[in-house]
Amino acid sequence: MKTKDYSFDTKLIHPGSEMDPFTGAVSVPIYQVSTFDQGNLQNPREFDYSRSGNPTRKALEQMAAVLENGSEGFAFSSGMAAIHGALSVLNAGDHILVCEDVYGGTYRILTRYFTKFGIETTFVDVTKLENIEENVKNNTKALFLESPSNPLLKITDIEAACHIGKKYGLINIVDNTFMTPYYQNPLDLGADIVVHSATKFLGGHSDVVAGLVIVKDKSLGKEIRFTQNAVGAVLGPQDSWLLMRGMKTLKVRMDHQSQSAYKLACWLREHEKIEKVYYPGFDNHPGYEIHRKQSRGDGAIVSFLLRDYDTTKKVLSSIEIPVVAVSLGAVESILTYPTTMSHAAMPKEQRLALGVTDNLLRISVGLENVDELIADFERVLS
Ligand SMILES: *Cc1c(COP(=O)(O)O)cnc(C)c1O
């Protein structure tokens, strides 16, 4: 099947790897196995050991590559394992430029883990493109960014940033978790590597922790494959299957959740106890034009500032429909308190400098009835 010719919704259902090549089963079975018979030495089989490769994982990896318009995909045991895999293209002595409001776990792995191997990071506000050029050093090897960023949904011009990266020979890495390949394809905008926490929208049901790396060129794929096999933080067959199962409904979930998010964001914006609402679909959002240019949707994440800390506490303790938790992108709405949850790993001064204050909340809007969700907020805010 020539999947390249089809639109995204058809590719989600028919990525070309949806069928079991051995039996024709229309859902790739869970090959719950560690090792494969190698009796015939003259004719080695495709799979020998599930850390190196597994048929269920392979179907997912091919699906990921098709959806992100990449050449190869790799499935890891978490988003952080995927980010570790992508960052392992760096060597001791290398320097990387990273967006200042990067995901907390990425901040932690760069400042407390990769530093042990002599890899140096500079965090910059990449929404101002000149900051990239001004901070490139002789040993800078990569650029890592997120757009929209977390939790204030700042927008970076991915194409322009990657263009600068290319000029300096950097490997451009984009964390596309918030947009998913349905709304945004960084590889088409000049990125070399895309990473996902598939735990979020791709899985979509709060029932699997997983990560994906997709590369544009096979040469980088070879490096990622090496790390994936050497470290062994692979996604198991059961979770690979579960993730594919979730991904099939990505489009309908994203469409519905984004529509509800917009409605909730508009309602919050009008409320007297809400000071500010951050949503990239608002035409007064500073990154609105750029976001419209590089993506096809605004997503289901809305962040907002409450008038004071007491109101914030009351919302968190009295809200009924959303679960109050870390994570996002699921069928259930998830309300997060970034200060102690997603950004707990960040030093206080830096967190405050980024605008993550103690009256900030982030909601990932799920598939519940949005009018009931709004009524829930109305009640706790009154
Ligand atoms: C959650 C998240 C991660 C980490 O993924 P895990 O699956 O939790 O390891 C990385 N980047 C972003 C943007 C995330 O939201």
Tab-separated table of C-alpha atoms and ligand atoms in Angstrom:
chain	number	residue	atom	x	y	z
A	1	MET	CA	0.000	0.000	0.000
A	2	LYS	CA	1.380	3.408	-0.961
A	3	THR	CA	0.553	5.116	2.310
A	4	LYS	CA	2.344	8.327	1.337
A	5	ASP	CA	-0.506	9.231	-1.018
A	6	TYR	CA	-3.193	9.153	1.646
A	7	SER	CA	-4.345	11.816	4.067
A	8	PHE	CA	-3.515	11.654	7.761
A	9	ASP	CA	-6.776	10.051	8.910
A	10	THR	CA	-6.427	7.201	6.410
A	11	LYS	CA	-2.740	6.749	7.276
A	12	LEU	CA	-3.641	6.448	10.964
A	13	ILE	CA	-5.777	3.409	10.170
A	14	HIS	CA	-3.624	2.096	7.312
A	15	PRO	CA	0.004	3.002	8.048
A	16	GLY	CA	1.163	0.029	5.989
A	17	SER	CA	2.180	-1.935	9.071
A	18	GLU	CA	-1.293	-2.500	10.505
A	19	MET	CA	-1.517	-6.113	9.432
A	20	ASP	CA	0.463	-9.049	10.739
A	21	PRO	CA	2.780	-10.020	7.848
A	22	PHE	CA	2.887	-13.631	9.061
A	23	THR	CA	-0.847	-14.363	9.474
A	24	GLY	CA	-2.785	-11.463	7.938
A	25	ALA	CA	-4.379	-10.641	11.308
A	26	VAL	CA	-5.760	-7.094	10.938
A	27	SER	CA	-4.375	-6.103	14.326
A	28	VAL	CA	-0.706	-6.953	14.724
A	29	PRO	CA	-0.590	-9.570	17.478
A	30	ILE	CA	1.263	-9.043	20.736
A	31	TYR	CA	4.422	-11.045	20.125
A	32	GLN	CA	5.041	-11.642	23.800
A	33	VAL	CA	8.427	-13.232	23.329
A	34	SER	CA	12.066	-12.540	24.162
A	35	THR	CA	13.940	-14.805	21.766
A	36	PHE	CA	13.452	-16.327	18.300
A	37	ASP	CA	14.540	-19.696	16.910
A	38	GLN	CA	17.829	-19.378	15.030
A	39	GLY	CA	18.317	-23.047	13.994
A	40	ASN	CA	19.095	-22.342	10.371
A	41	LEU	CA	22.461	-20.544	10.459
A	42	GLN	CA	22.517	-20.110	6.670
A	43	ASN	CA	19.186	-18.294	6.736
A	44	PRO	CA	19.084	-15.964	9.748
A	45	ARG	CA	15.647	-14.666	10.622
A	46	GLU	CA	14.713	-10.991	10.804
A	47	PHE	CA	14.277	-11.072	14.601
A	48	ASP	CA	16.668	-12.691	17.054
A	49	TYR	CA	16.048	-11.053	20.451
A	50	SER	CA	13.286	-8.641	21.491
A	51	ARG	CA	15.620	-5.945	22.849
A	52	SER	CA	17.044	-5.638	19.319
A	53	GLY	CA	13.688	-6.017	17.567
A	54	ASN	CA	10.185	-7.366	18.037
A	55	PRO	CA	7.415	-7.672	15.396
A	56	THR	CA	4.802	-5.792	17.467
A	57	ARG	CA	7.238	-2.985	18.260
A	58	LYS	CA	8.324	-2.888	14.624
A	59	ALA	CA	4.724	-2.320	13.458
A	60	LEU	CA	4.450	0.625	15.877
A	61	GLU	CA	7.831	2.026	14.799
A	62	GLN	CA	6.813	1.911	11.145
A	63	MET	CA	3.510	3.588	11.988
A	64	ALA	CA	5.364	6.373	13.828
A	65	ALA	CA	7.706	6.926	10.864
A	66	VAL	CA	4.786	7.115	8.401
A	67	LEU	CA	2.810	9.587	10.547
A	68	GLU	CA	5.776	11.947	11.099
A	69	ASN	CA	6.992	11.702	7.493
A	70	GLY	CA	10.309	10.268	8.680
A	71	SER	CA	12.463	7.438	7.423
A	72	GLU	CA	12.565	5.424	10.644
A	73	GLY	CA	10.857	5.307	14.022
A	74	PHE	CA	11.992	3.882	17.360
A	75	ALA	CA	9.848	2.995	20.353
A	76	PHE	CA	11.166	3.466	23.882
A	77	SER	CA	9.885	2.592	27.336
A	78	SER	CA	9.021	6.245	28.101
A	79	GLY	CA	9.215	9.716	26.635
A	80	MET	CA	12.314	10.343	28.742
A	81	ALA	CA	13.946	7.161	27.432
A	82	ALA	CA	13.216	8.442	23.915
A	83	ILE	CA	14.724	11.840	24.742
A	84	HIS	CA	17.749	10.082	26.250
A	85	GLY	CA	18.041	8.114	23.007
A	86	ALA	CA	17.877	11.247	20.867
A	87	LEU	CA	20.345	13.164	23.063
A	88	SER	CA	22.773	10.251	22.872
A	89	VAL	CA	23.837	11.522	19.458
A	90	LEU	CA	25.952	13.934	21.531
A	91	ASN	CA	29.519	13.186	22.615
A	92	ALA	CA	31.588	14.307	25.607
A	93	GLY	CA	32.603	17.930	25.128
A	94	ASP	CA	29.557	18.790	23.015
A	95	HIS	CA	27.250	21.681	23.755
A	96	ILE	CA	23.483	21.820	23.150
A	97	LEU	CA	21.083	24.765	22.942
A	98	VAL	CA	17.696	24.092	24.539
A	99	CYS	CA	14.519	26.151	24.850
A	100	GLU	CA	14.368	27.668	28.338
A	101	ASP	CA	10.861	26.401	29.071
A	102	VAL	CA	11.645	22.808	28.141
A	103	TYR	CA	9.774	19.913	29.807
A	104	GLY	CA	10.951	19.456	33.420
A	105	GLY	CA	12.290	15.945	32.854
A	106	THR	CA	14.348	17.116	29.884
A	107	TYR	CA	15.733	19.924	32.037
A	108	ARG	CA	16.655	17.394	34.711
A	109	ILE	CA	18.345	14.885	32.396
A	110	LEU	CA	20.407	17.663	30.813
A	111	THR	CA	21.433	19.409	34.031
A	112	ARG	CA	21.988	16.383	36.265
A	113	TYR	CA	22.665	13.386	34.023
A	114	PHE	CA	24.317	14.412	30.737
A	115	THR	CA	26.568	16.814	32.650
A	116	LYS	CA	28.210	13.679	34.107
A	117	PHE	CA	29.394	12.828	30.589
A	118	GLY	CA	30.736	16.304	29.861
A	119	ILE	CA	27.796	17.544	27.823
A	120	GLU	CA	27.031	21.176	28.384
A	121	THR	CA	23.633	22.883	27.954
A	122	THR	CA	22.597	26.495	27.476
A	123	PHE	CA	18.908	27.272	27.973
A	124	VAL	CA	17.699	30.140	25.830
A	125	ASP	CA	14.435	31.785	24.869
A	126	VAL	CA	14.265	30.391	21.329
A	127	THR	CA	11.067	32.308	20.583
A	128	LYS	CA	13.565	35.121	19.968
A	129	LEU	CA	15.524	33.605	17.110
A	130	GLU	CA	18.566	35.845	17.571
A	131	ASN	CA	19.200	34.037	20.884
A	132	ILE	CA	20.091	30.901	18.956
A	133	GLU	CA	22.748	32.558	16.844
A	134	GLU	CA	24.116	34.532	19.813
A	135	ASN	CA	24.615	31.384	21.901
A	136	VAL	CA	26.094	29.028	19.315
A	137	LYS	CA	29.632	28.019	20.282
A	138	ASN	CA	32.365	26.097	18.490
A	139	ASN	CA	31.304	22.881	20.213
A	140	THR	CA	27.531	23.341	19.776
A	141	LYS	CA	26.192	20.191	18.208
A	142	ALA	CA	22.416	20.308	18.593
A	143	LEU	CA	19.324	22.460	19.093
A	144	PHE	CA	16.354	21.150	21.104
A	145	LEU	CA	12.988	22.853	21.186
A	146	GLU	CA	9.279	22.508	21.898
A	147	SER	CA	6.478	24.499	20.273
A	148	PRO	CA	4.055	25.123	21.866
A	149	SER	CA	6.116	25.014	25.044
A	150	ASN	CA	5.043	23.969	28.473
A	151	PRO	CA	3.181	25.361	30.401
A	152	LEU	CA	2.837	28.846	28.866
A	153	LEU	CA	2.400	27.575	25.301
A	154	LYS	CA	5.003	29.875	23.806
A	155	ILE	CA	5.460	29.476	20.077
A	156	THR	CA	8.799	29.129	18.315
A	157	ASP	CA	9.127	29.422	14.553
A	158	ILE	CA	10.319	25.851	14.002
A	159	GLU	CA	11.293	26.327	10.370
A	160	ALA	CA	13.291	29.490	11.033
A	161	ALA	CA	14.980	27.997	14.125
A	162	CYS	CA	15.926	24.818	12.240
A	163	HIS	CA	17.224	26.944	9.382
A	164	ILE	CA	19.615	28.677	11.781
A	165	GLY	CA	20.524	25.304	13.280
A	166	LYS	CA	21.380	23.966	9.817
A	167	LYS	CA	23.543	26.973	9.072
A	168	TYR	CA	25.731	25.983	12.041
A	169	GLY	CA	25.607	22.258	11.298
A	170	LEU	CA	23.470	21.462	14.344
A	171	ILE	CA	21.194	18.467	14.740
A	172	ASN	CA	17.706	19.929	15.155
A	173	ILE	CA	15.559	18.042	17.663
A	174	VAL	CA	11.889	18.886	18.285
A	175	ASP	CA	9.698	17.497	21.078
A	176	ASN	CA	6.310	17.297	19.324
A	177	THR	CA	4.336	15.843	22.246
A	178	PHE	CA	1.824	18.699	22.547
A	179	MET	CA	0.874	18.854	18.863
A	180	THR	CA	1.253	15.205	17.767
A	181	PRO	CA	1.916	14.380	14.091
A	182	TYR	CA	-1.747	15.120	13.367
A	183	TYR	CA	-1.276	18.851	13.936
A	184	GLN	CA	2.430	19.412	13.274
A	185	ASN	CA	5.264	17.676	11.415
A	186	PRO	CA	8.628	19.131	12.485
A	187	LEU	CA	10.604	16.946	10.048
A	188	ASP	CA	8.873	18.804	7.192
A	189	LEU	CA	9.976	22.098	8.792
A	190	GLY	CA	13.683	21.251	8.933
A	191	ALA	CA	14.019	19.136	12.072
A	192	ASP	CA	16.302	16.092	11.961
A	193	ILE	CA	14.800	14.241	14.925
A	194	VAL	CA	11.316	14.335	16.435
A	195	VAL	CA	10.659	12.979	19.922
A	196	HIS	CA	7.339	12.194	21.580
A	197	SER	CA	6.108	11.303	24.979
A	198	ALA	CA	3.598	8.842	23.527
A	199	THR	CA	2.230	8.580	27.068
A	200	LYS	CA	0.226	11.696	26.267
A	201	PHE	CA	-2.006	12.303	23.216
A	202	LEU	CA	-0.690	9.427	21.112
A	203	GLY	CA	-1.591	6.775	23.687
A	204	GLY	CA	-4.416	8.993	24.850
A	205	HIS	CA	-5.950	6.822	27.570
A	206	SER	CA	-3.653	7.213	30.632
A	207	ASP	CA	-2.820	3.532	30.420
A	208	VAL	CA	0.652	3.340	28.900
A	209	VAL	CA	4.022	5.058	29.378
A	210	ALA	CA	5.925	5.183	26.091
A	211	GLY	CA	8.246	7.285	23.947
A	212	LEU	CA	9.006	7.611	20.251
A	213	VAL	CA	11.910	8.928	18.223
A	214	ILE	CA	11.497	9.533	14.495
A	215	VAL	CA	14.399	10.528	12.271
A	216	LYS	CA	14.513	12.178	8.897
A	217	ASP	CA	17.643	10.422	7.621
A	218	LYS	CA	18.764	6.834	7.917
A	219	SER	CA	22.256	7.865	9.067
A	220	LEU	CA	20.823	9.311	12.300
A	221	GLY	CA	18.536	6.289	12.505
A	222	LYS	CA	21.582	4.067	12.708
A	223	GLU	CA	22.814	5.973	15.763
A	224	ILE	CA	19.414	5.882	17.478
A	225	ARG	CA	19.064	2.159	16.755
A	226	PHE	CA	22.487	1.581	18.295
A	227	THR	CA	21.531	3.429	21.505
A	228	GLN	CA	18.114	1.762	21.658
A	229	ASN	CA	19.717	-1.680	21.519
A	230	ALA	CA	22.758	-0.824	23.654
A	231	VAL	CA	20.771	0.769	26.492
A	232	GLY	CA	17.732	-1.466	26.089
A	233	ALA	CA	15.037	0.991	27.196
A	234	VAL	CA	12.687	-0.541	24.618
A	235	LEU	CA	8.899	-0.575	24.630
A	236	GLY	CA	7.515	-4.029	25.368
A	237	PRO	CA	5.175	-5.816	22.936
A	238	GLN	CA	2.084	-5.383	25.129
A	239	ASP	CA	2.596	-1.630	25.447
A	240	SER	CA	3.485	-1.325	21.754
A	241	TRP	CA	0.144	-2.890	20.884
A	242	LEU	CA	-1.725	-0.710	23.371
A	243	LEU	CA	-0.118	2.399	21.938
A	244	MET	CA	-1.093	1.480	18.361
A	245	ARG	CA	-4.608	0.784	19.577
A	246	GLY	CA	-4.759	4.263	21.112
A	247	MET	CA	-3.216	5.998	18.108
A	248	LYS	CA	-5.908	4.785	15.728
A	249	THR	CA	-8.351	7.280	17.262
A	250	LEU	CA	-5.841	10.153	17.524
A	251	LYS	CA	-7.604	12.336	14.964
A	252	VAL	CA	-11.109	12.112	16.418
A	253	ARG	CA	-9.812	12.605	19.933
A	254	MET	CA	-7.645	15.599	19.027
A	255	ASP	CA	-10.405	17.252	16.986
A	256	HIS	CA	-12.924	16.918	19.776
A	257	GLN	CA	-10.576	17.768	22.646
A	258	SER	CA	-9.199	20.840	20.864
A	259	GLN	CA	-12.688	22.122	20.145
A	260	SER	CA	-13.619	21.710	23.804
A	261	ALA	CA	-10.338	23.333	24.900
A	262	TYR	CA	-11.102	26.389	22.786
A	263	LYS	CA	-14.586	26.668	24.289
A	264	LEU	CA	-13.265	26.343	27.840
A	265	ALA	CA	-10.436	28.811	27.141
A	266	CYS	CA	-12.932	31.382	25.823
A	267	TRP	CA	-15.084	30.942	28.913
A	268	LEU	CA	-12.123	31.226	31.300
A	269	ARG	CA	-10.963	34.386	29.540
A	270	GLU	CA	-14.227	36.126	30.441
A	271	HIS	CA	-14.227	35.099	34.104
A	272	GLU	CA	-13.457	37.813	36.667
A	273	LYS	CA	-11.330	35.493	38.822
A	274	ILE	CA	-9.093	34.526	35.921
A	275	GLU	CA	-6.255	36.918	35.273
A	276	LYS	CA	-4.906	35.518	32.040
A	277	VAL	CA	-5.452	32.590	29.697
A	278	TYR	CA	-2.721	31.106	27.522
A	279	TYR	CA	-3.978	29.353	24.387
A	280	PRO	CA	-2.244	29.384	20.969
A	281	GLY	CA	-5.624	29.527	19.216
A	282	PHE	CA	-6.317	33.053	20.534
A	283	ASP	CA	-5.530	35.677	17.921
A	284	ASN	CA	-3.928	37.896	20.574
A	285	HIS	CA	-1.474	35.120	21.529
A	286	PRO	CA	1.989	36.487	20.630
A	287	GLY	CA	2.821	33.389	18.572
A	288	TYR	CA	-0.556	33.106	16.845
A	289	GLU	CA	0.599	33.851	13.278
A	290	ILE	CA	3.622	31.563	13.475
A	291	HIS	CA	1.575	28.779	15.029
A	292	ARG	CA	-1.011	29.069	12.235
A	293	LYS	CA	1.773	28.840	9.671
A	294	GLN	CA	3.417	25.702	11.048
A	295	SER	CA	0.558	23.670	12.495
A	296	ARG	CA	-2.956	22.554	11.699
A	297	GLY	CA	-4.552	22.835	15.130
A	298	ASP	CA	-4.280	24.504	18.508
A	299	GLY	CA	-4.412	21.461	20.752
A	300	ALA	CA	-6.167	20.635	23.981
A	301	ILE	CA	-3.866	22.308	26.516
A	302	VAL	CA	-4.922	25.554	28.169
A	303	SER	CA	-2.971	27.310	30.915
A	304	PHE	CA	-4.396	30.085	33.051
A	305	LEU	CA	-3.518	32.411	35.897
A	306	LEU	CA	-5.945	32.756	38.771
A	307	ARG	CA	-6.343	35.967	40.696
A	308	ASP	CA	-4.583	34.611	43.767
A	309	TYR	CA	-3.116	31.528	45.431
A	310	ASP	CA	-6.181	30.877	47.619
A	311	THR	CA	-8.495	30.628	44.619
A	312	THR	CA	-5.956	28.305	42.978
A	313	LYS	CA	-5.936	26.036	46.028
A	314	LYS	CA	-9.735	26.028	46.122
A	315	VAL	CA	-9.975	25.018	42.449
A	316	LEU	CA	-7.537	22.154	42.979
A	317	SER	CA	-9.336	20.835	46.046
A	318	SER	CA	-12.955	21.270	44.900
A	319	ILE	CA	-12.993	20.554	41.180
A	320	GLU	CA	-14.939	17.393	40.338
A	321	ILE	CA	-14.601	16.373	36.702
A	322	PRO	CA	-10.884	16.758	35.876
A	323	VAL	CA	-8.432	14.577	37.741
A	324	VAL	CA	-5.791	16.641	39.506
A	325	ALA	CA	-2.599	15.005	38.335
A	326	VAL	CA	0.526	15.201	36.239
A	327	SER	CA	0.373	14.161	32.583
A	328	LEU	CA	-1.889	15.327	29.766
A	329	GLY	CA	-3.428	14.295	26.486
A	330	ALA	CA	-5.827	11.708	27.844
A	331	VAL	CA	-9.547	11.039	27.412
A	332	GLU	CA	-10.127	12.396	30.903
A	333	SER	CA	-9.429	16.066	31.586
A	334	ILE	CA	-6.283	16.504	33.673
A	335	LEU	CA	-5.697	19.584	35.810
A	336	THR	CA	-2.060	20.157	36.713
A	337	TYR	CA	-0.400	22.484	39.198
A	338	PRO	CA	2.907	23.144	37.403
A	339	THR	CA	4.639	24.597	40.475
A	340	THR	CA	4.749	21.289	42.349
A	341	MET	CA	4.065	18.863	39.506
A	342	SER	CA	5.508	19.304	35.998
A	343	HIS	CA	8.087	21.909	37.103
A	344	ALA	CA	9.086	20.501	40.480
A	345	ALA	CA	12.563	19.645	39.163
A	346	MET	CA	13.294	23.281	38.318
A	347	PRO	CA	14.924	25.707	40.806
A	348	LYS	CA	12.404	28.217	42.168
A	349	GLU	CA	14.022	31.392	40.764
A	350	GLN	CA	14.146	29.888	37.293
A	351	ARG	CA	10.576	28.626	37.541
A	352	LEU	CA	9.340	32.081	38.533
A	353	ALA	CA	11.407	33.727	35.819
A	354	LEU	CA	9.586	31.546	33.299
A	355	GLY	CA	6.223	32.713	34.607
A	356	VAL	CA	5.375	29.480	36.435
A	357	THR	CA	3.918	31.200	39.479
A	358	ASP	CA	1.887	29.682	42.320
A	359	ASN	CA	-1.414	30.848	40.796
A	360	LEU	CA	-0.879	29.060	37.462
A	361	LEU	CA	-2.911	26.031	36.419
A	362	ARG	CA	-2.768	23.932	33.261
A	363	ILE	CA	-5.625	21.858	31.968
A	364	SER	CA	-5.536	19.152	29.360
A	365	VAL	CA	-9.106	18.975	28.135
A	366	GLY	CA	-10.483	15.478	27.667
A	367	LEU	CA	-13.572	13.995	26.081
A	368	GLU	CA	-16.104	14.835	28.778
A	369	ASN	CA	-19.080	17.069	28.012
A	370	VAL	CA	-17.465	20.517	27.810
A	371	ASP	CA	-20.517	22.351	29.149
A	372	GLU	CA	-20.391	20.222	32.278
A	373	LEU	CA	-16.667	20.926	32.562
A	374	ILE	CA	-17.370	24.659	32.333
A	375	ALA	CA	-20.148	24.342	34.936
A	376	ASP	CA	-17.659	22.582	37.212
A	377	PHE	CA	-15.267	25.556	36.966
A	378	GLU	CA	-18.143	27.988	37.393
A	379	ARG	CA	-19.057	26.273	40.665
A	380	VAL	CA	-15.547	26.203	42.157
A	381	LEU	CA	-14.803	29.766	41.116
A	382	SER	CA	-17.988	31.231	42.563
B	1	LIG	C1	5.568	13.964	29.533
B	1	LIG	C2	6.523	14.631	28.634
B	1	LIG	C3	7.803	14.102	28.427
B	1	LIG	C4	8.304	12.866	29.169
B	1	LIG	O1	7.609	11.712	28.764
B	1	LIG	P1	7.389	10.428	29.719
B	1	LIG	O2	6.587	9.522	28.851
B	1	LIG	O3	6.670	10.901	30.931
B	1	LIG	O4	8.738	9.891	30.047
B	1	LIG	C5	8.630	14.763	27.538
B	1	LIG	N1	8.248	15.883	26.893
B	1	LIG	C6	7.020	16.427	27.078
B	1	LIG	C7	6.652	17.668	26.342
B	1	LIG	C8	6.119	15.819	27.951
B	1	LIG	O5	4.912	16.382	28.145
